[in-house]
Short mmCIF file of C-alpha atoms and ligand atoms in Angstrom, two decimals:
data_model
loop_
_atom_site.label_atom_id
_atom_site.label_comp_id
_atom_site.label_asym_id
_atom_site.label_seq_id
_atom_site.Cartn_x
_atom_site.Cartn_y
_atom_site.Cartn_z
CA UNK A 21 -88.69 -218.67 51.39
CA UNK A 22 -89.99 -218.54 54.95
CA UNK A 23 -89.09 -215.52 57.07
CA UNK A 24 -86.60 -217.58 59.08
CA UNK A 25 -84.78 -218.75 55.97
CA UNK A 26 -84.70 -215.20 54.61
CA UNK A 27 -83.18 -213.95 57.88
CA UNK A 28 -80.57 -216.71 57.85
CA UNK A 29 -79.66 -215.91 54.22
CA UNK A 30 -79.28 -212.20 55.06
CA UNK A 31 -77.05 -212.93 58.07
CA UNK A 32 -75.00 -215.63 56.32
CA UNK A 33 -74.45 -213.47 53.23
CA UNK A 34 -73.38 -210.43 55.30
CA UNK A 35 -70.87 -212.58 57.20
CA UNK A 36 -69.51 -214.23 54.04
CA UNK A 37 -69.17 -210.91 52.16
CA UNK A 38 -67.17 -209.48 55.08
CA UNK A 39 -64.72 -212.39 54.88
CA UNK A 40 -66.20 -214.66 57.57
CA UNK A 41 -65.17 -218.32 57.53
CA UNK A 42 -68.55 -220.00 57.27
CA UNK A 43 -68.38 -222.38 54.35
CA UNK A 44 -67.95 -220.07 51.37
CA UNK A 45 -65.44 -217.74 49.76
CA UNK A 46 -66.39 -214.06 49.97
CA UNK A 47 -67.47 -213.85 46.32
CA UNK A 48 -69.78 -216.89 46.30
CA UNK A 49 -72.98 -216.36 44.27
CA UNK A 50 -75.87 -215.47 46.58
CA UNK A 51 -77.98 -218.37 45.30
CA UNK A 52 -75.49 -220.87 46.79
CA UNK A 53 -76.04 -219.33 50.22
CA UNK A 54 -79.80 -219.49 49.65
CA UNK A 55 -79.53 -223.20 48.79
CA UNK A 56 -77.40 -223.87 51.88
CA UNK A 57 -79.81 -221.94 54.12
CA UNK A 58 -82.77 -223.90 52.72
CA UNK A 59 -80.90 -227.17 53.40
CA UNK A 60 -80.16 -226.02 56.95
CA UNK A 61 -83.83 -225.16 57.46
CA UNK A 62 -84.81 -228.60 56.17
CA UNK A 63 -82.27 -230.21 58.53
CA UNK A 64 -83.78 -228.38 61.50
CA UNK A 65 -87.28 -229.48 60.47
CA UNK A 66 -86.11 -233.10 60.10
CA UNK A 67 -84.17 -232.90 63.37
CA UNK A 68 -80.80 -233.75 61.84
CA UNK A 69 -79.49 -230.30 62.81
CA UNK A 70 -80.29 -227.92 65.66
CA UNK A 71 -79.93 -224.15 65.21
CA UNK A 72 -79.50 -221.70 68.08
CA UNK A 73 -79.91 -218.00 67.38
CA UNK A 74 -79.35 -214.63 69.02
CA UNK A 75 -81.81 -211.88 68.21
CA UNK A 76 -81.67 -208.11 68.69
CA UNK A 77 -83.93 -205.18 67.86
CA UNK A 78 -82.87 -205.34 64.21
CA UNK A 79 -83.48 -209.10 63.86
CA UNK A 80 -81.07 -212.01 63.73
CA UNK A 81 -77.65 -211.12 65.16
CA UNK A 82 -76.01 -214.55 65.19
CA UNK A 83 -76.46 -218.28 64.95
CA UNK A 84 -74.72 -221.58 65.50
CA UNK A 85 -75.61 -225.13 64.45
CA UNK A 86 -75.26 -228.42 66.32
CA UNK A 87 -75.13 -231.41 63.98
CA UNK A 88 -75.31 -234.88 65.58
CA UNK A 89 -73.02 -237.40 63.88
CA UNK A 90 -74.88 -240.12 61.97
CA UNK A 91 -74.30 -243.84 62.53
CA UNK A 92 -73.98 -246.28 65.43
CA UNK A 93 -70.28 -245.69 65.93
CA UNK A 94 -70.73 -241.97 66.29
CA UNK A 95 -73.86 -241.51 68.36
CA UNK A 96 -71.88 -240.06 71.26
CA UNK A 97 -70.68 -237.04 69.35
CA UNK A 98 -71.82 -234.00 67.39
CA UNK A 99 -70.30 -231.20 65.32
CA UNK A 100 -70.55 -227.48 65.95
CA UNK A 101 -70.81 -225.58 62.68
CA UNK A 102 -71.67 -222.18 61.22
CA UNK A 103 -70.95 -220.03 64.25
CA UNK A 104 -71.53 -216.56 62.87
CA UNK A 105 -72.32 -213.08 64.15
CA UNK A 106 -73.60 -210.16 62.08
CA UNK A 107 -70.49 -208.09 61.17
CA UNK A 108 -71.66 -204.88 62.88
CA UNK A 109 -72.22 -206.86 66.13
CA UNK A 110 -68.92 -208.78 66.22
CA UNK A 111 -66.59 -208.37 69.16
CA UNK A 112 -69.45 -207.76 71.65
CA UNK A 113 -69.66 -211.20 73.21
CA UNK A 114 -72.42 -212.71 71.07
CA UNK A 115 -70.22 -215.40 69.49
CA UNK A 116 -68.84 -216.47 72.87
CA UNK A 117 -72.38 -216.68 74.25
CA UNK A 118 -73.59 -218.76 71.29
CA UNK A 119 -70.65 -221.11 71.72
CA UNK A 120 -71.47 -221.57 75.42
CA UNK A 121 -75.13 -222.14 74.58
CA UNK A 122 -74.40 -224.78 71.94
CA UNK A 123 -72.05 -226.63 74.30
CA UNK A 124 -74.76 -226.60 77.01
CA UNK A 125 -77.33 -227.80 74.50
CA UNK A 126 -75.07 -230.68 73.40
CA UNK A 127 -74.53 -231.67 77.02
CA UNK A 128 -78.26 -231.63 77.71
CA UNK A 129 -78.85 -233.81 74.63
CA UNK A 130 -76.45 -236.38 76.08
CA UNK A 131 -73.49 -236.01 73.73
CA UNK A 132 -70.07 -236.86 75.17
CA UNK A 133 -67.87 -234.96 72.77
CA UNK A 134 -67.92 -232.18 70.18
CA UNK A 135 -65.77 -231.39 67.22
CA UNK A 136 -65.41 -228.43 64.91
CA UNK A 137 -63.11 -227.17 62.19
CA UNK A 138 -62.05 -223.63 61.53
CA UNK A 139 -59.97 -221.55 59.13
CA UNK A 140 -56.36 -220.82 59.98
CA UNK A 141 -54.37 -217.67 59.26
CA UNK A 142 -56.42 -215.40 61.56
CA UNK A 143 -57.87 -215.16 65.07
CA UNK A 144 -60.24 -218.15 64.84
CA UNK A 145 -58.06 -221.02 66.16
CA UNK A 146 -57.16 -218.87 69.19
CA UNK A 147 -60.83 -218.02 69.70
CA UNK A 148 -61.63 -221.69 70.26
CA UNK A 149 -58.51 -222.67 72.21
CA UNK A 150 -59.12 -219.75 74.65
CA UNK A 151 -62.59 -221.16 75.24
CA UNK A 152 -61.41 -224.60 76.34
CA UNK A 153 -61.34 -226.45 73.03
CA UNK A 154 -58.32 -228.64 72.21
CA UNK A 155 -56.72 -228.50 68.80
CA UNK A 156 -56.25 -232.05 67.52
CA UNK A 157 -54.87 -231.45 64.04
CA UNK A 158 -54.27 -229.16 61.11
CA UNK A 159 -54.92 -229.93 57.46
CA UNK A 160 -52.39 -227.82 55.56
CA UNK A 161 -53.88 -225.79 52.69
CA UNK A 162 -57.22 -227.57 53.01
CA UNK A 163 -59.31 -224.54 52.04
CA UNK A 164 -59.06 -222.58 48.81
CA UNK A 165 -60.55 -219.23 49.81
CA UNK A 166 -59.80 -217.55 46.46
CA UNK A 167 -58.19 -218.87 43.26
CA UNK A 168 -54.70 -219.98 44.29
CA UNK A 169 -55.12 -218.72 47.88
CA UNK A 170 -55.10 -221.50 50.47
CA UNK A 171 -55.72 -221.62 54.22
CA UNK A 172 -55.05 -224.38 56.71
CA UNK A 173 -58.03 -226.02 58.39
CA UNK A 174 -57.70 -226.45 62.18
CA UNK A 175 -59.65 -229.24 63.89
CA UNK A 176 -60.83 -228.92 67.49
CA UNK A 177 -62.30 -231.28 70.06
CA UNK A 178 -64.20 -230.75 73.32
CA UNK A 179 -65.02 -233.42 75.87
CA UNK A 180 -68.34 -232.78 77.60
C1 COA B 221 -65.77 -215.58 65.18
C2 COA B 221 -67.06 -214.97 65.71
C3 COA B 221 -68.19 -216.00 65.73
C4 COA B 221 -66.80 -214.52 67.16
O1 COA B 221 -67.98 -213.95 67.66
P1 COA B 221 -67.90 -212.46 68.27
O2 COA B 221 -69.23 -212.15 68.83
O3 COA B 221 -67.35 -211.55 67.25
O4 COA B 221 -66.79 -212.70 69.39
P2 COA B 221 -66.84 -212.32 70.94
O5 COA B 221 -67.15 -210.86 71.07
O6 COA B 221 -67.72 -213.27 71.66
O7 COA B 221 -65.37 -212.64 71.37
C5 COA B 221 -64.30 -211.88 70.85
C6 COA B 221 -63.24 -212.83 70.40
O8 COA B 221 -63.51 -213.26 69.05
C7 COA B 221 -62.34 -213.11 68.28
N1 COA B 221 -62.76 -212.79 66.90
C8 COA B 221 -62.61 -213.63 65.86
N2 COA B 221 -63.06 -213.04 64.75
C9 COA B 221 -63.52 -211.82 65.12
C10 COA B 221 -64.09 -210.74 64.42
N3 COA B 221 -64.30 -210.77 63.09
N4 COA B 221 -64.47 -209.65 65.12
C11 COA B 221 -64.28 -209.59 66.45
N5 COA B 221 -63.72 -210.58 67.18
C12 COA B 221 -63.34 -211.68 66.50
C13 COA B 221 -61.56 -212.01 68.94
O9 COA B 221 -60.18 -212.18 68.63
C14 COA B 221 -61.85 -212.24 70.41
O10 COA B 221 -60.99 -213.22 70.90
P3 COA B 221 -60.60 -213.33 72.46
O11 COA B 221 -61.79 -212.92 73.27
O12 COA B 221 -60.25 -214.75 72.63
O13 COA B 221 -59.47 -212.39 72.62
C15 COA B 221 -67.51 -213.74 64.88
O14 COA B 221 -66.49 -212.78 64.91
C16 COA B 221 -67.87 -214.07 63.44
O15 COA B 221 -69.05 -214.28 63.15
N6 COA B 221 -66.89 -214.08 62.54
C17 COA B 221 -67.18 -214.35 61.12
C18 COA B 221 -67.70 -215.76 60.91
C19 COA B 221 -66.63 -216.80 61.25
O16 COA B 221 -65.51 -216.70 60.79
N7 COA B 221 -67.05 -217.81 62.05
C20 COA B 221 -66.16 -218.87 62.46
C21 COA B 221 -66.71 -220.22 62.07
S1 COA B 221 -65.59 -221.54 62.50
#
């Protein structure tokens, strides 16, 4: 693993283990996060995904990914995924800053709209709606976060 991938794995695993909503249940085997981080790295090398990071003295403190939609019908839009901040640094403005940066980056790349999905049942939907995103739908019980434990998935849209 390259240093960057190792850093992403360490951040992603810390966020997942603390209950963060970034693609995995809290008890996922570490190797699944390693595989996902390697795929993300490959996507950034190929240019199918763009990763923005925040660094501090101790290393990587947060990241977010911009994923352009594929196909002629969808060239005007992109998805924001994997917004995550190291648990000991949460609540200090880093996530808000990353979200602003990824929106600016999408605008500069010429996208006209963004979408994202997030886990319901906690502060996340409010986090996005307070920052100008519009909720466009909810998939009831779309996410099984533990055996027999379901969360709604909230979908958001932002015009650029
Ligand atoms: C959600 C997250 C990215 C926000 O980043 P942050 O740096 O902690 O947040 P900020 O300090 O910029 O802003 C604080 C806001 O985040 C909200 N928030 C959501 N989850 C939070 C958490 N675990 N800790 C602190 N604030 C959190 C607060 O309610 C607050 O909302 P408000 O300002 O609208 O009142 C971050 O908490 C995180 O990484 N959570 C775990 C991963 C996750 O669930 N990501 C969402 C992917 S869709």
